[in-house]
Amino acid sequence: MPINKRHIFLFIGISILSALPYSCWGQDYEYIQYTTKDGLPSNYVYGVVEDEDGYIWAYTENGLSKFDGYTFQNFTTEDGLPGNDVTYAEKDAHGIIWLNIYRHGITYVDH
């Protein structure tokens, strides 16, 4: 029996449909969700920045938080911030972390 185009398309269609359930499996990523119970100043984090030393800085509505992988060290107006609502942070080419603080303007993290 000669193979014609109809047989080829049927074979390709069956191959695609039989592989489809296996290609839909996604990967499950492991992650840890940190909250105020773990030491964050707020459960709502605007974003994070990593500094030159590998510390993660989370900026929130209740201050800035430095995370070393185990514990959080929080900074607020009591520690020298002009305000607690840190809405944005970014690291520049020199490794300085600049902060935008709601209603107080721009400042930077001084180690």
C-alpha positions as a Markdown table, in Angstrom:
| # | Residue | x | y | z |
|---|---|---|---|---|
| 1 | Met | 0.0 | 0.0 | 0.0 |
| 2 | Pro | 1.6 | 3.3 | -1.1 |
| 3 | Ile | 2.0 | 6.1 | 1.4 |
| 4 | Asn | 0.1 | 9.2 | 0.4 |
| 5 | Lys | -0.2 | 12.7 | 1.8 |
| 6 | Arg | -3.3 | 11.8 | 3.7 |
| 7 | His | -1.4 | 9.1 | 5.7 |
| 8 | Ile | 1.4 | 11.5 | 6.5 |
| 9 | Phe | -0.9 | 14.2 | 7.8 |
| 10 | Leu | -2.8 | 11.6 | 9.9 |
| 11 | Phe | 0.5 | 10.3 | 11.4 |
| 12 | Ile | 1.7 | 13.8 | 12.2 |
| 13 | Gly | -1.7 | 14.7 | 13.7 |
| 14 | Ile | -1.7 | 11.6 | 15.9 |
| 15 | Ser | 1.9 | 12.3 | 17.0 |
| 16 | Ile | 1.1 | 15.8 | 18.0 |
| 17 | Leu | -2.0 | 14.9 | 19.9 |
| 18 | Ser | -0.4 | 12.1 | 21.7 |
| 19 | Ala | 2.5 | 14.3 | 22.9 |
| 20 | Leu | 0.3 | 17.2 | 23.9 |
| 21 | Pro | -0.6 | 16.0 | 27.4 |
| 22 | Tyr | 3.1 | 15.6 | 28.2 |
| 23 | Ser | 4.1 | 19.0 | 26.9 |
| 24 | Cys | 1.6 | 20.7 | 29.2 |
| 25 | Trp | 3.2 | 19.7 | 32.4 |
| 26 | Gly | 4.9 | 22.7 | 34.0 |
| 27 | Gln | 7.6 | 23.0 | 36.5 |
| 28 | Asp | 6.9 | 23.5 | 40.2 |
| 29 | Tyr | 9.3 | 26.0 | 41.7 |
| 30 | Glu | 10.2 | 25.9 | 45.3 |
| 31 | Tyr | 9.9 | 29.2 | 47.1 |
| 32 | Ile | 9.6 | 30.6 | 50.6 |
| 33 | Gln | 7.0 | 33.3 | 51.3 |
| 34 | Tyr | 8.2 | 35.7 | 54.0 |
| 35 | Thr | 5.8 | 37.8 | 56.0 |
| 36 | Thr | 5.7 | 40.1 | 59.0 |
| 37 | Lys | 5.9 | 36.9 | 61.2 |
| 38 | Asp | 9.4 | 36.4 | 59.7 |
| 39 | Gly | 10.5 | 39.9 | 60.3 |
| 40 | Leu | 9.4 | 41.9 | 57.3 |
| 41 | Pro | 8.0 | 45.4 | 58.2 |
| 42 | Ser | 5.0 | 44.8 | 55.9 |
| 43 | Asn | 3.3 | 42.0 | 54.1 |
| 44 | Tyr | 3.1 | 44.2 | 51.0 |
| 45 | Val | 6.6 | 44.6 | 49.4 |
| 46 | Tyr | 6.9 | 47.0 | 46.5 |
| 47 | Gly | 10.1 | 45.3 | 45.2 |
| 48 | Val | 13.6 | 44.2 | 46.1 |
| 49 | Val | 17.2 | 45.1 | 45.1 |
| 50 | Glu | 20.3 | 43.1 | 45.7 |
| 51 | Asp | 23.4 | 45.0 | 46.8 |
| 52 | Glu | 27.1 | 44.4 | 46.0 |
| 53 | Asp | 27.5 | 42.1 | 49.1 |
| 54 | Gly | 24.5 | 39.9 | 48.2 |
| 55 | Tyr | 22.1 | 41.3 | 50.7 |
| 56 | Ile | 18.5 | 41.7 | 49.5 |
| 57 | Trp | 16.8 | 45.0 | 50.3 |
| 58 | Ala | 13.0 | 44.9 | 50.3 |
| 59 | Tyr | 11.2 | 48.3 | 50.2 |
| 60 | Thr | 7.8 | 48.5 | 51.7 |
| 61 | Glu | 5.2 | 50.9 | 52.9 |
| 62 | Asn | 6.5 | 50.5 | 56.4 |
| 63 | Gly | 10.2 | 51.0 | 55.8 |
| 64 | Leu | 13.3 | 49.3 | 54.3 |
| 65 | Ser | 14.4 | 45.8 | 55.1 |
| 66 | Lys | 17.8 | 44.2 | 54.7 |
| 67 | Phe | 17.7 | 40.4 | 54.3 |
| 68 | Asp | 20.9 | 38.3 | 54.7 |
| 69 | Gly | 19.2 | 35.0 | 53.8 |
| 70 | Tyr | 18.2 | 34.3 | 57.4 |
| 71 | Thr | 17.0 | 37.4 | 59.2 |
| 72 | Phe | 15.6 | 40.8 | 58.4 |
| 73 | Gln | 17.1 | 44.1 | 59.7 |
| 74 | Asn | 14.5 | 46.8 | 59.3 |
| 75 | Phe | 15.0 | 50.6 | 58.9 |
| 76 | Thr | 12.4 | 53.3 | 59.5 |
| 77 | Thr | 12.4 | 57.0 | 60.4 |
| 78 | Glu | 13.8 | 56.0 | 63.8 |
| 79 | Asp | 16.9 | 54.8 | 61.9 |
| 80 | Gly | 17.3 | 57.9 | 59.8 |
| 81 | Leu | 14.9 | 57.4 | 56.8 |
| 82 | Pro | 13.0 | 60.6 | 56.0 |
| 83 | Gly | 9.8 | 58.6 | 55.7 |
| 84 | Asn | 8.7 | 55.0 | 56.0 |
| 85 | Asp | 6.8 | 54.6 | 52.7 |
| 86 | Val | 9.7 | 53.6 | 50.4 |
| 87 | Thr | 8.1 | 53.3 | 47.0 |
| 88 | Tyr | 11.1 | 52.5 | 44.8 |
| 89 | Ala | 14.7 | 51.5 | 45.0 |
| 90 | Glu | 17.4 | 51.0 | 42.5 |
| 91 | Lys | 21.2 | 50.2 | 42.5 |
| 92 | Asp | 23.4 | 52.4 | 40.4 |
| 93 | Ala | 26.7 | 51.5 | 38.6 |
| 94 | His | 28.7 | 52.4 | 41.7 |
| 95 | Gly | 26.6 | 50.0 | 44.0 |
| 96 | Ile | 24.7 | 52.8 | 45.7 |
| 97 | Ile | 21.1 | 52.0 | 46.5 |
| 98 | Trp | 18.9 | 55.0 | 45.8 |
| 99 | Leu | 15.4 | 55.2 | 47.4 |
| 100 | Asn | 12.3 | 57.1 | 46.5 |
| 101 | Ile | 10.3 | 57.8 | 49.7 |
| 102 | Tyr | 6.7 | 58.9 | 49.3 |
| 103 | Arg | 6.4 | 62.7 | 50.0 |
| 104 | His | 10.0 | 63.0 | 51.0 |
| 105 | Gly | 11.9 | 62.6 | 47.8 |
| 106 | Ile | 15.1 | 60.7 | 46.9 |
| 107 | Thr | 17.8 | 59.5 | 49.3 |
| 108 | Tyr | 20.3 | 56.7 | 49.3 |
| 109 | Val | 21.5 | 53.9 | 51.6 |
| 110 | Asp | 24.7 | 54.8 | 53.4 |
| 111 | His | 26.4 | 51.7 | 54.7 |
